[in-house]
Amino acid sequence: MWLRPIISLLVFCFSFQCASYTIAVVGKTKNDSFYEQSYKGCLEFAKTRTDVRCLYDGADDYQDVRTQVLVVNDLMEKNIDALMVSTTDSNFLVKGALKLAKKKNIPVLTFDSDLLQQDSSYRIAYVGTNNFDFGVALGNAAKTHKKKSPQPICIQTGHRTTPNLNKRVEGVRFALSGQSKNRLDGTSGWIEYERCPLYTMGKREDALKQLVTIIDDVEPPIFIAVAGFAQFNPQYSNEIQRFKNKLSNDEITIISADTEMSQLDILKLGLSTINIGQNPFEMGRKGAEILFEYLVEGKRPVTDKLYLDFHYCDRSNADTCTINY
């Protein structure tokens, strides 16, 4: 009698061609709780299916465009069925990997960081934050901490060619001057510190050194990090502790993107002014759902850009402003 369920299952699978779909999740960096949350979102979707599995990979330590391409190509050699990727360099990624993905009929969805507009035909959709609006939010957060005119700011970003971070920088400038393409020159009441923008390449040690150097100035500019960068460095609290009184008195202002668990702990300690966070878990869950529907039904999403909300965290609401997975 016990053979009947097995035989029935085999007949069902032969009749309907039971398939198993592998979705790869590739962040800009692998050792990053933000992208790990996106992977967990993919796994959450996979729990609702018996025929989906998720893989996770990325450049090990920093935003290396070449490693990202190597990782994607390696995954394609392992016969993945679909790819979810956060773009470090659109041109490099398309030429080095996504053209091949298109030839192999491997659907690609971008999350967190989209391809450039001219490369958008190499992905079926983008799921994540509207990065320009996110930059505007970071810029607006600086307004209540303005002490003089023109007020200096320092923007810290990652790789020079990363699409989402460049959009955020544009958003910051737009919020503070009404234009997005040029450095702030003081005419709007805001001016960019002479050493900035700072480029970290996603290297946490460099990011923390940059932050400490800037805020240790006699009259430090308002510091705006368009991604977590320094706050993902495990030495952040130790290094910034000596500035705690100045942070409390608003003599130093640190505004940062993202609200990972380690960053919420930093906020609770009074070592960051405000953090504006995203929804990496939902990026992964929704992205996997879209890719699955495309694989099984050939169904494309209604829009090729699905924007998710962002949220605001400070010391007063750090326990309740978001959920990390």
PDB file of C-alpha atoms in Angstrom:
ATOM      1  CA  MET A   1       0.000   0.000   0.000  1.00  0.00           C
ATOM      2  CA  TRP A   2       2.846   2.400   0.801  1.00  0.00           C
ATOM      3  CA  LEU A   3       3.953   2.260  -2.841  1.00  0.00           C
ATOM      4  CA  ARG A   4       0.765   3.947  -4.078  1.00  0.00           C
ATOM      5  CA  PRO A   5       1.635   7.507  -2.943  1.00  0.00           C
ATOM      6  CA  ILE A   6       5.104   7.213  -4.499  1.00  0.00           C
ATOM      7  CA  ILE A   7       3.727   5.861  -7.778  1.00  0.00           C
ATOM      8  CA  SER A   8       1.079   8.579  -7.818  1.00  0.00           C
ATOM      9  CA  LEU A   9       3.714  11.255  -7.253  1.00  0.00           C
ATOM     10  CA  LEU A  10       5.894   9.866 -10.041  1.00  0.00           C
ATOM     11  CA  VAL A  11       2.945   9.784 -12.434  1.00  0.00           C
ATOM     12  CA  PHE A  12       2.055  13.358 -11.461  1.00  0.00           C
ATOM     13  CA  CYS A  13       5.633  14.561 -11.996  1.00  0.00           C
ATOM     14  CA  PHE A  14       6.003  12.849 -15.371  1.00  0.00           C
ATOM     15  CA  SER A  15       2.642  14.211 -16.487  1.00  0.00           C
ATOM     16  CA  PHE A  16       3.243  17.793 -15.384  1.00  0.00           C
ATOM     17  CA  GLN A  17       7.057  17.855 -15.567  1.00  0.00           C
ATOM     18  CA  CYS A  18       7.724  18.627 -11.923  1.00  0.00           C
ATOM     19  CA  ALA A  19      10.504  21.204 -11.880  1.00  0.00           C
ATOM     20  CA  SER A  20      12.913  22.611  -9.360  1.00  0.00           C
ATOM     21  CA  TYR A  21      13.895  26.240  -9.728  1.00  0.00           C
ATOM     22  CA  THR A  22      17.118  27.714  -8.343  1.00  0.00           C
ATOM     23  CA  ILE A  23      17.181  31.459  -7.725  1.00  0.00           C
ATOM     24  CA  ALA A  24      20.561  33.065  -6.979  1.00  0.00           C
ATOM     25  CA  VAL A  25      20.795  36.185  -4.796  1.00  0.00           C
ATOM     26  CA  VAL A  26      23.936  38.274  -5.365  1.00  0.00           C
ATOM     27  CA  GLY A  27      24.619  41.444  -3.370  1.00  0.00           C
ATOM     28  CA  LYS A  28      27.386  43.963  -3.914  1.00  0.00           C
ATOM     29  CA  THR A  29      29.163  42.286  -1.016  1.00  0.00           C
ATOM     30  CA  LYS A  30      28.548  38.898   0.568  1.00  0.00           C
ATOM     31  CA  ASN A  31      29.572  39.601   4.162  1.00  0.00           C
ATOM     32  CA  ASP A  32      26.771  42.121   4.656  1.00  0.00           C
ATOM     33  CA  SER A  33      23.675  41.775   6.844  1.00  0.00           C
ATOM     34  CA  PHE A  34      21.648  43.882   4.375  1.00  0.00           C
ATOM     35  CA  TYR A  35      22.073  41.377   1.550  1.00  0.00           C
ATOM     36  CA  GLU A  36      21.798  38.476   3.953  1.00  0.00           C
ATOM     37  CA  GLN A  37      18.322  39.776   4.793  1.00  0.00           C
ATOM     38  CA  SER A  38      17.454  39.776   1.090  1.00  0.00           C
ATOM     39  CA  TYR A  39      18.583  36.153   0.904  1.00  0.00           C
ATOM     40  CA  LYS A  40      16.375  35.353   3.902  1.00  0.00           C
ATOM     41  CA  GLY A  41      13.495  36.983   2.032  1.00  0.00           C
ATOM     42  CA  CYS A  42      14.121  34.621  -0.881  1.00  0.00           C
ATOM     43  CA  LEU A  43      14.155  31.691   1.548  1.00  0.00           C
ATOM     44  CA  GLU A  44      10.867  32.911   3.009  1.00  0.00           C
ATOM     45  CA  PHE A  45       9.258  32.745  -0.417  1.00  0.00           C
ATOM     46  CA  ALA A  46      10.815  29.307  -0.993  1.00  0.00           C
ATOM     47  CA  LYS A  47       9.004  28.048   2.118  1.00  0.00           C
ATOM     48  CA  THR A  48       5.726  28.525   0.259  1.00  0.00           C
ATOM     49  CA  ARG A  49       6.893  26.267  -2.568  1.00  0.00           C
ATOM     50  CA  THR A  50       8.351  22.771  -2.788  1.00  0.00           C
ATOM     51  CA  ASP A  51      10.104  23.528  -6.061  1.00  0.00           C
ATOM     52  CA  VAL A  52      12.196  26.602  -5.247  1.00  0.00           C
ATOM     53  CA  ARG A  53      15.624  26.901  -3.663  1.00  0.00           C
ATOM     54  CA  CYS A  54      17.769  29.967  -3.109  1.00  0.00           C
ATOM     55  CA  LEU A  55      21.544  30.424  -3.364  1.00  0.00           C
ATOM     56  CA  TYR A  56      23.512  33.340  -1.935  1.00  0.00           C
ATOM     57  CA  ASP A  57      26.832  34.801  -3.068  1.00  0.00           C
ATOM     58  CA  GLY A  58      28.721  38.023  -3.749  1.00  0.00           C
ATOM     59  CA  ALA A  59      32.095  39.733  -3.536  1.00  0.00           C
ATOM     60  CA  ASP A  60      33.619  38.821  -0.182  1.00  0.00           C
ATOM     61  CA  ASP A  61      34.794  42.068   1.385  1.00  0.00           C
ATOM     62  CA  TYR A  62      34.014  45.165  -0.665  1.00  0.00           C
ATOM     63  CA  GLN A  63      32.246  46.457  -3.775  1.00  0.00           C
ATOM     64  CA  ASP A  64      34.473  44.869  -6.413  1.00  0.00           C
ATOM     65  CA  VAL A  65      32.936  45.076  -9.895  1.00  0.00           C
ATOM     66  CA  ARG A  66      35.134  42.331 -11.310  1.00  0.00           C
ATOM     67  CA  THR A  67      34.376  39.874  -8.525  1.00  0.00           C
ATOM     68  CA  GLN A  68      30.652  40.472  -8.908  1.00  0.00           C
ATOM     69  CA  VAL A  69      30.883  39.500 -12.586  1.00  0.00           C
ATOM     70  CA  LEU A  70      32.967  36.423 -11.752  1.00  0.00           C
ATOM     71  CA  VAL A  71      30.424  35.349  -9.127  1.00  0.00           C
ATOM     72  CA  VAL A  72      27.483  35.728 -11.517  1.00  0.00           C
ATOM     73  CA  ASN A  73      29.265  33.796 -14.265  1.00  0.00           C
ATOM     74  CA  ASP A  74      30.151  31.037 -11.818  1.00  0.00           C
ATOM     75  CA  LEU A  75      26.518  30.756 -10.747  1.00  0.00           C
ATOM     76  CA  MET A  76      25.374  30.536 -14.353  1.00  0.00           C
ATOM     77  CA  GLU A  77      27.789  27.648 -14.875  1.00  0.00           C
ATOM     78  CA  LYS A  78      26.017  25.923 -11.981  1.00  0.00           C
ATOM     79  CA  ASN A  79      22.790  26.101 -13.995  1.00  0.00           C
ATOM     80  CA  ILE A  80      20.795  28.554 -11.924  1.00  0.00           C
ATOM     81  CA  ASP A  81      17.321  29.296 -13.283  1.00  0.00           C
ATOM     82  CA  ALA A  82      17.089  32.955 -12.285  1.00  0.00           C
ATOM     83  CA  LEU A  83      19.264  35.727 -10.873  1.00  0.00           C
ATOM     84  CA  MET A  84      18.565  38.487  -8.389  1.00  0.00           C
ATOM     85  CA  VAL A  85      21.455  40.994  -8.283  1.00  0.00           C
ATOM     86  CA  SER A  86      22.309  44.353  -6.710  1.00  0.00           C
ATOM     87  CA  THR A  87      24.310  46.263  -9.315  1.00  0.00           C
ATOM     88  CA  THR A  88      27.768  47.583  -8.494  1.00  0.00           C
ATOM     89  CA  ASP A  89      28.652  48.756 -12.022  1.00  0.00           C
ATOM     90  CA  SER A  90      25.919  48.540 -14.673  1.00  0.00           C
ATOM     91  CA  ASN A  91      28.131  48.639 -17.759  1.00  0.00           C
ATOM     92  CA  PHE A  92      30.624  46.122 -16.397  1.00  0.00           C
ATOM     93  CA  LEU A  93      27.915  43.751 -15.174  1.00  0.00           C
ATOM     94  CA  VAL A  94      26.021  43.786 -18.468  1.00  0.00           C
ATOM     95  CA  LYS A  95      29.077  43.277 -20.657  1.00  0.00           C
ATOM     96  CA  GLY A  96      30.685  40.742 -18.358  1.00  0.00           C
ATOM     97  CA  ALA A  97      27.672  38.617 -17.394  1.00  0.00           C
ATOM     98  CA  LEU A  98      24.130  39.742 -18.186  1.00  0.00           C
ATOM     99  CA  LYS A  99      24.475  39.518 -21.959  1.00  0.00           C
ATOM    100  CA  LEU A 100      25.325  35.861 -21.447  1.00  0.00           C
ATOM    101  CA  ALA A 101      22.393  35.470 -19.031  1.00  0.00           C
ATOM    102  CA  LYS A 102      20.094  36.785 -21.752  1.00  0.00           C
ATOM    103  CA  LYS A 103      21.503  34.287 -24.271  1.00  0.00           C
ATOM    104  CA  LYS A 104      20.948  31.487 -21.760  1.00  0.00           C
ATOM    105  CA  ASN A 105      17.379  32.697 -21.119  1.00  0.00           C
ATOM    106  CA  ILE A 106      18.152  33.223 -17.444  1.00  0.00           C
ATOM    107  CA  PRO A 107      15.811  35.970 -16.187  1.00  0.00           C
ATOM    108  CA  VAL A 108      17.460  38.697 -14.148  1.00  0.00           C
ATOM    109  CA  LEU A 109      15.852  40.922 -11.524  1.00  0.00           C
ATOM    110  CA  THR A 110      17.764  43.771  -9.902  1.00  0.00           C
ATOM    111  CA  PHE A 111      17.211  44.728  -6.278  1.00  0.00           C
ATOM    112  CA  ASP A 112      18.594  47.531  -4.116  1.00  0.00           C
ATOM    113  CA  SER A 113      20.646  48.900  -7.048  1.00  0.00           C
ATOM    114  CA  ASP A 114      19.166  48.901 -10.556  1.00  0.00           C
ATOM    115  CA  LEU A 115      20.934  48.841 -13.903  1.00  0.00           C
ATOM    116  CA  LEU A 116      21.312  52.148 -15.734  1.00  0.00           C
ATOM    117  CA  GLN A 117      18.367  53.051 -17.945  1.00  0.00           C
ATOM    118  CA  GLN A 118      20.218  52.155 -21.140  1.00  0.00           C
ATOM    119  CA  ASP A 119      20.845  48.652 -19.753  1.00  0.00           C
ATOM    120  CA  SER A 120      17.331  48.002 -18.447  1.00  0.00           C
ATOM    121  CA  SER A 121      16.521  45.481 -21.202  1.00  0.00           C
ATOM    122  CA  TYR A 122      18.826  43.015 -19.442  1.00  0.00           C
ATOM    123  CA  ARG A 123      16.512  42.654 -16.455  1.00  0.00           C
ATOM    124  CA  ILE A 124      12.789  42.018 -16.154  1.00  0.00           C
ATOM    125  CA  ALA A 125      12.262  44.326 -13.175  1.00  0.00           C
ATOM    126  CA  TYR A 126      13.780  46.220 -10.260  1.00  0.00           C
ATOM    127  CA  VAL A 127      12.576  45.778  -6.672  1.00  0.00           C
ATOM    128  CA  GLY A 128      13.819  48.134  -3.975  1.00  0.00           C
ATOM    129  CA  THR A 129      14.012  51.688  -2.766  1.00  0.00           C
ATOM    130  CA  ASN A 130      13.490  54.701  -5.013  1.00  0.00           C
ATOM    131  CA  ASN A 131      17.066  55.780  -4.491  1.00  0.00           C
ATOM    132  CA  PHE A 132      16.651  59.394  -5.580  1.00  0.00           C
ATOM    133  CA  ASP A 133      13.790  59.857  -3.106  1.00  0.00           C
ATOM    134  CA  PHE A 134      15.881  58.102  -0.474  1.00  0.00           C
ATOM    135  CA  GLY A 135      18.675  60.602  -1.057  1.00  0.00           C
ATOM    136  CA  VAL A 136      16.174  63.455  -0.747  1.00  0.00           C
ATOM    137  CA  ALA A 137      15.115  62.022   2.625  1.00  0.00           C
ATOM    138  CA  LEU A 138      18.746  61.911   3.789  1.00  0.00           C
ATOM    139  CA  GLY A 139      19.237  65.509   2.665  1.00  0.00           C
ATOM    140  CA  ASN A 140      16.042  66.702   4.328  1.00  0.00           C
ATOM    141  CA  ALA A 141      17.171  65.086   7.581  1.00  0.00           C
ATOM    142  CA  ALA A 142      20.129  67.477   7.610  1.00  0.00           C
ATOM    143  CA  LYS A 143      17.949  70.588   7.558  1.00  0.00           C
ATOM    144  CA  THR A 144      17.067  70.546  11.264  1.00  0.00           C
ATOM    145  CA  HIS A 145      20.779  70.418  12.113  1.00  0.00           C
ATOM    146  CA  LYS A 146      21.827  73.444  10.072  1.00  0.00           C
ATOM    147  CA  LYS A 147      23.903  75.837  12.180  1.00  0.00           C
ATOM    148  CA  LYS A 148      25.085  78.465   9.699  1.00  0.00           C
ATOM    149  CA  SER A 149      24.856  79.570   6.085  1.00  0.00           C
ATOM    150  CA  PRO A 150      26.353  78.216   4.029  1.00  0.00           C
ATOM    151  CA  GLN A 151      26.271  75.009   6.055  1.00  0.00           C
ATOM    152  CA  PRO A 152      28.997  72.509   5.083  1.00  0.00           C
ATOM    153  CA  ILE A 153      28.075  68.855   4.507  1.00  0.00           C
ATOM    154  CA  CYS A 154      30.169  65.834   3.673  1.00  0.00           C
ATOM    155  CA  ILE A 155      28.631  63.025   1.594  1.00  0.00           C
ATOM    156  CA  GLN A 156      30.138  59.562   1.935  1.00  0.00           C
ATOM    157  CA  THR A 157      29.391  57.056  -0.807  1.00  0.00           C
ATOM    158  CA  GLY A 158      30.744  53.754  -2.153  1.00  0.00           C
ATOM    159  CA  HIS A 159      31.916  52.992  -5.687  1.00  0.00           C
ATOM    160  CA  ARG A 160      31.984  55.853  -8.199  1.00  0.00           C
ATOM    161  CA  THR A 161      29.891  53.920 -10.734  1.00  0.00           C
ATOM    162  CA  THR A 162      27.256  52.328  -8.479  1.00  0.00           C
ATOM    163  CA  PRO A 163      23.820  53.399  -9.802  1.00  0.00           C
ATOM    164  CA  ASN A 164      21.794  53.458  -6.590  1.00  0.00           C
ATOM    165  CA  LEU A 165      24.416  55.359  -4.595  1.00  0.00           C
ATOM    166  CA  ASN A 166      24.850  57.967  -7.319  1.00  0.00           C
ATOM    167  CA  LYS A 167      21.074  58.488  -7.337  1.00  0.00           C
ATOM    168  CA  ARG A 168      21.160  59.000  -3.572  1.00  0.00           C
ATOM    169  CA  VAL A 169      23.917  61.595  -3.870  1.00  0.00           C
ATOM    170  CA  GLU A 170      21.799  63.369  -6.468  1.00  0.00           C
ATOM    171  CA  GLY A 171      18.838  63.238  -4.097  1.00  0.00           C
ATOM    172  CA  VAL A 172      20.827  64.789  -1.240  1.00  0.00           C
ATOM    173  CA  ARG A 173      21.928  67.661  -3.470  1.00  0.00           C
ATOM    174  CA  PHE A 174      18.408  68.179  -4.774  1.00  0.00           C
ATOM    175  CA  ALA A 175      16.972  68.361  -1.253  1.00  0.00           C
ATOM    176  CA  LEU A 176      19.477  71.050  -0.290  1.00  0.00           C
ATOM    177  CA  SER A 177      19.690  73.090  -3.479  1.00  0.00           C
ATOM    178  CA  GLY A 178      16.910  72.192  -5.928  1.00  0.00           C
ATOM    179  CA  GLN A 179      19.401  70.738  -8.423  1.00  0.00           C
ATOM    180  CA  SER A 180      21.013  67.317  -8.479  1.00  0.00           C
ATOM    181  CA  LYS A 181      23.974  67.298 -10.853  1.00  0.00           C
ATOM    182  CA  ASN A 182      26.508  69.702  -9.347  1.00  0.00           C
ATOM    183  CA  ARG A 183      28.341  69.991  -6.052  1.00  0.00           C
ATOM    184  CA  LEU A 184      26.723  72.323  -3.541  1.00  0.00           C
ATOM    185  CA  ASP A 185      28.554  75.635  -3.843  1.00  0.00           C
ATOM    186  CA  GLY A 186      26.977  77.671  -1.050  1.00  0.00           C
ATOM    187  CA  THR A 187      24.450  79.641  -3.085  1.00  0.00           C
ATOM    188  CA  SER A 188      21.574  77.593  -1.652  1.00  0.00           C
ATOM    189  CA  GLY A 189      22.806  77.974   1.918  1.00  0.00           C
ATOM    190  CA  TRP A 190      24.605  74.616   1.736  1.00  0.00           C
ATOM    191  CA  ILE A 191      28.137  73.827   0.620  1.00  0.00           C
ATOM    192  CA  GLU A 192      30.046  70.572   0.191  1.00  0.00           C
ATOM    193  CA  TYR A 193      33.146  70.133   2.303  1.00  0.00           C
ATOM    194  CA  GLU A 194      36.271  70.421   0.172  1.00  0.00           C
ATOM    195  CA  ARG A 195      37.364  66.780   0.671  1.00  0.00           C
ATOM    196  CA  CYS A 196      33.970  65.331  -0.199  1.00  0.00           C
ATOM    197  CA  PRO A 197      32.289  63.263  -1.564  1.00  0.00           C
ATOM    198  CA  LEU A 198      34.259  60.462   0.017  1.00  0.00           C
ATOM    199  CA  TYR A 199      34.417  57.112  -1.796  1.00  0.00           C
ATOM    200  CA  THR A 200      34.729  54.007   0.357  1.00  0.00           C
ATOM    201  CA  MET A 201      34.423  51.236  -2.269  1.00  0.00           C
ATOM    202  CA  GLY A 202      32.372  49.563   0.476  1.00  0.00           C
ATOM    203  CA  LYS A 203      35.543  49.016   2.539  1.00  0.00           C
ATOM    204  CA  ARG A 204      34.497  49.329   6.162  1.00  0.00           C
ATOM    205  CA  GLU A 205      37.928  50.132   7.555  1.00  0.00           C
ATOM    206  CA  ASP A 206      38.374  52.994   5.096  1.00  0.00           C
ATOM    207  CA  ALA A 207      34.829  54.204   5.720  1.00  0.00           C
ATOM    208  CA  LEU A 208      35.366  54.469   9.475  1.00  0.00           C
ATOM    209  CA  LYS A 209      38.709  56.246   9.042  1.00  0.00           C
ATOM    210  CA  GLN A 210      37.065  58.753   6.708  1.00  0.00           C
ATOM    211  CA  LEU A 211      34.263  59.424   9.172  1.00  0.00           C
ATOM    212  CA  VAL A 212      36.579  59.922  12.141  1.00  0.00           C
ATOM    213  CA  THR A 213      38.835  62.266  10.142  1.00  0.00           C
ATOM    214  CA  ILE A 214      35.904  64.447   9.098  1.00  0.00           C
ATOM    215  CA  ILE A 215      34.079  64.721  12.429  1.00  0.00           C
ATOM    216  CA  ASP A 216      37.353  65.320  14.298  1.00  0.00           C
ATOM    217  CA  ASP A 217      37.635  68.702  12.579  1.00  0.00           C
ATOM    218  CA  VAL A 218      37.278  71.830  14.719  1.00  0.00           C
ATOM    219  CA  GLU A 219      34.056  72.704  12.884  1.00  0.00           C
ATOM    220  CA  PRO A 220      32.934  69.422  11.328  1.00  0.00           C
ATOM    221  CA  PRO A 221      30.441  69.383   8.458  1.00  0.00           C
ATOM    222  CA  ILE A 222      27.183  67.491   8.723  1.00  0.00           C
ATOM    223  CA  PHE A 223      28.103  63.943   7.743  1.00  0.00           C
ATOM    224  CA  ILE A 224      25.724  62.075   5.407  1.00  0.00           C
ATOM    225  CA  ALA A 225      26.494  58.454   4.536  1.00  0.00           C
ATOM    226  CA  VAL A 226      24.333  57.212   1.667  1.00  0.00           C
ATOM    227  CA  ALA A 227      24.825  53.581   2.812  1.00  0.00           C
ATOM    228  CA  GLY A 228      25.837  51.924   6.097  1.00  0.00           C
ATOM    229  CA  PHE A 229      29.600  51.816   5.387  1.00  0.00           C
ATOM    230  CA  ALA A 230      31.356  52.883   8.642  1.00  0.00           C
ATOM    231  CA  GLN A 231      28.502  51.674  10.839  1.00  0.00           C
ATOM    232  CA  PHE A 232      29.028  48.120   9.586  1.00  0.00           C
ATOM    233  CA  ASN A 233      32.556  48.219  10.982  1.00  0.00           C
ATOM    234  CA  PRO A 234      32.638  46.323  14.315  1.00  0.00           C
ATOM    235  CA  GLN A 235      34.986  48.994  15.719  1.00  0.00           C
ATOM    236  CA  TYR A 236      32.526  51.824  15.067  1.00  0.00           C
ATOM    237  CA  SER A 237      31.303  52.217  18.654  1.00  0.00           C
ATOM    238  CA  ASN A 238      34.808  52.150  20.090  1.00  0.00           C
ATOM    239  CA  GLU A 239      36.026  54.783  17.633  1.00  0.00           C
ATOM    240  CA  ILE A 240      33.023  57.109  17.872  1.00  0.00           C
ATOM    241  CA  GLN A 241      32.539  56.896  21.667  1.00  0.00           C
ATOM    242  CA  ARG A 242      34.819  59.899  22.241  1.00  0.00           C
ATOM    243  CA  PHE A 243      32.466  62.036  20.135  1.00  0.00           C
ATOM    244  CA  LYS A 244      29.336  61.063  22.076  1.00  0.00           C
ATOM    245  CA  ASN A 245      28.965  64.347  23.995  1.00  0.00           C
ATOM    246  CA  LYS A 246      29.304  66.383  20.817  1.00  0.00           C
ATOM    247  CA  LEU A 247      26.704  64.169  19.144  1.00  0.00           C
ATOM    248  CA  SER A 248      24.369  64.681  22.092  1.00  0.00           C
ATOM    249  CA  ASN A 249      24.852  68.457  21.906  1.00  0.00           C
ATOM    250  CA  ASP A 250      24.371  68.476  18.114  1.00  0.00           C
ATOM    251  CA  GLU A 251      27.893  69.785  17.599  1.00  0.00           C
ATOM    252  CA  ILE A 252      28.387  66.718  15.416  1.00  0.00           C
ATOM    253  CA  THR A 253      25.682  65.289  13.152  1.00  0.00           C
ATOM    254  CA  ILE A 254      25.897  61.823  11.615  1.00  0.00           C
ATOM    255  CA  ILE A 255      23.098  60.869   9.222  1.00  0.00           C
ATOM    256  CA  SER A 256      23.279  57.377   7.771  1.00  0.00           C
ATOM    257  CA  ALA A 257      21.354  55.154   5.421  1.00  0.00           C
ATOM    258  CA  ASP A 258      20.182  51.745   6.619  1.00  0.00           C
ATOM    259  CA  THR A 259      18.898  50.363   9.904  1.00  0.00           C
ATOM    260  CA  GLU A 260      20.537  46.978  10.355  1.00  0.00           C
ATOM    261  CA  MET A 261      20.582  45.544  13.888  1.00  0.00           C
ATOM    262  CA  SER A 262      24.145  46.742  14.524  1.00  0.00           C
ATOM    263  CA  GLN A 263      23.116  50.249  13.462  1.00  0.00           C
ATOM    264  CA  LEU A 264      20.116  50.279  15.799  1.00  0.00           C
ATOM    265  CA  ASP A 265      22.488  49.380  18.635  1.00  0.00           C
ATOM    266  CA  ILE A 266      24.651  52.350  17.622  1.00  0.00           C
ATOM    267  CA  LEU A 267      21.615  54.629  17.721  1.00  0.00           C
ATOM    268  CA  LYS A 268      20.672  53.402  21.203  1.00  0.00           C
ATOM    269  CA  LEU A 269      24.178  54.297  22.377  1.00  0.00           C
ATOM    270  CA  GLY A 270      23.763  57.838  21.022  1.00  0.00           C
ATOM    271  CA  LEU A 271      26.514  57.348  18.441  1.00  0.00           C
ATOM    272  CA  SER A 272      24.455  58.253  15.377  1.00  0.00           C
ATOM    273  CA  THR A 273      21.979  61.099  14.892  1.00  0.00           C
ATOM    274  CA  ILE A 274      19.422  59.522  12.564  1.00  0.00           C
ATOM    275  CA  ASN A 275      19.275  56.474  10.326  1.00  0.00           C
ATOM    276  CA  ILE A 276      16.903  56.026   7.408  1.00  0.00           C
ATOM    277  CA  GLY A 277      16.262  52.383   6.623  1.00  0.00           C
ATOM    278  CA  GLN A 278      15.063  50.194   3.782  1.00  0.00           C
ATOM    279  CA  ASN A 279      13.359  46.798   3.423  1.00  0.00           C
ATOM    280  CA  PRO A 280      15.993  44.309   2.217  1.00  0.00           C
ATOM    281  CA  PHE A 281      13.985  41.281   3.391  1.00  0.00           C
ATOM    282  CA  GLU A 282      10.990  42.264   1.262  1.00  0.00           C
ATOM    283  CA  MET A 283      13.296  42.977  -1.687  1.00  0.00           C
ATOM    284  CA  GLY A 284      14.379  39.344  -1.558  1.00  0.00           C
ATOM    285  CA  ARG A 285      10.928  37.896  -0.923  1.00  0.00           C
ATOM    286  CA  LYS A 286       9.138  39.922  -3.590  1.00  0.00           C
ATOM    287  CA  GLY A 287      11.996  39.521  -6.047  1.00  0.00           C
ATOM    288  CA  ALA A 288      11.869  35.740  -5.721  1.00  0.00           C
ATOM    289  CA  GLU A 289       8.093  35.774  -6.195  1.00  0.00           C
ATOM    290  CA  ILE A 290       8.390  37.821  -9.397  1.00  0.00           C
ATOM    291  CA  LEU A 291      11.121  35.580 -10.797  1.00  0.00           C
ATOM    292  CA  PHE A 292       9.159  32.441  -9.971  1.00  0.00           C
ATOM    293  CA  GLU A 293       6.037  33.721 -11.715  1.00  0.00           C
ATOM    294  CA  TYR A 294       8.139  34.585 -14.743  1.00  0.00           C
ATOM    295  CA  LEU A 295       9.780  31.146 -14.808  1.00  0.00           C
ATOM    296  CA  VAL A 296       6.535  29.207 -14.419  1.00  0.00           C
ATOM    297  CA  GLU A 297       4.001  31.380 -16.232  1.00  0.00           C
ATOM    298  CA  GLY A 298       6.087  33.785 -18.319  1.00  0.00           C
ATOM    299  CA  LYS A 299       4.375  36.525 -16.336  1.00  0.00           C
ATOM    300  CA  ARG A 300       6.062  39.903 -16.122  1.00  0.00           C
ATOM    301  CA  PRO A 301       5.221  42.360 -13.323  1.00  0.00           C
ATOM    302  CA  VAL A 302       2.798  45.172 -14.143  1.00  0.00           C
ATOM    303  CA  THR A 303       5.588  47.703 -13.658  1.00  0.00           C
ATOM    304  CA  ASP A 304       9.305  47.138 -14.173  1.00  0.00           C
ATOM    305  CA  LYS A 305      10.107  49.204 -11.068  1.00  0.00           C
ATOM    306  CA  LEU A 306       8.536  48.177  -7.768  1.00  0.00           C
ATOM    307  CA  TYR A 307       9.444  50.695  -5.093  1.00  0.00           C
ATOM    308  CA  LEU A 308       9.349  49.827  -1.394  1.00  0.00           C
ATOM    309  CA  ASP A 309       8.928  52.189   1.553  1.00  0.00           C
ATOM    310  CA  PHE A 310      11.702  53.427   3.824  1.00  0.00           C
ATOM    311  CA  HIS A 311      11.564  54.386   7.498  1.00  0.00           C
ATOM    312  CA  TYR A 312      13.182  56.719  10.024  1.00  0.00           C
ATOM    313  CA  CYS A 313      15.007  55.661  13.177  1.00  0.00           C
ATOM    314  CA  ASP A 314      16.598  57.701  15.957  1.00  0.00           C
ATOM    315  CA  ARG A 315      17.487  57.075  19.555  1.00  0.00           C
ATOM    316  CA  SER A 316      13.881  57.547  20.730  1.00  0.00           C
ATOM    317  CA  ASN A 317      12.346  54.832  18.532  1.00  0.00           C
ATOM    318  CA  ALA A 318      15.267  52.496  17.781  1.00  0.00           C
ATOM    319  CA  ASP A 319      13.441  49.576  19.422  1.00  0.00           C
ATOM    320  CA  THR A 320      10.285  49.914  17.339  1.00  0.00           C
ATOM    321  CA  CYS A 321      11.105  51.669  14.027  1.00  0.00           C
ATOM    322  CA  THR A 322      11.751  48.496  12.019  1.00  0.00           C
ATOM    323  CA  ILE A 323      12.087  44.708  12.052  1.00  0.00           C
ATOM    324  CA  ASN A 324      15.315  42.947  11.131  1.00  0.00           C
ATOM    325  CA  TYR A 325      15.325  39.297  10.076  1.00  0.00           C
TER     326      TYR A 325
END
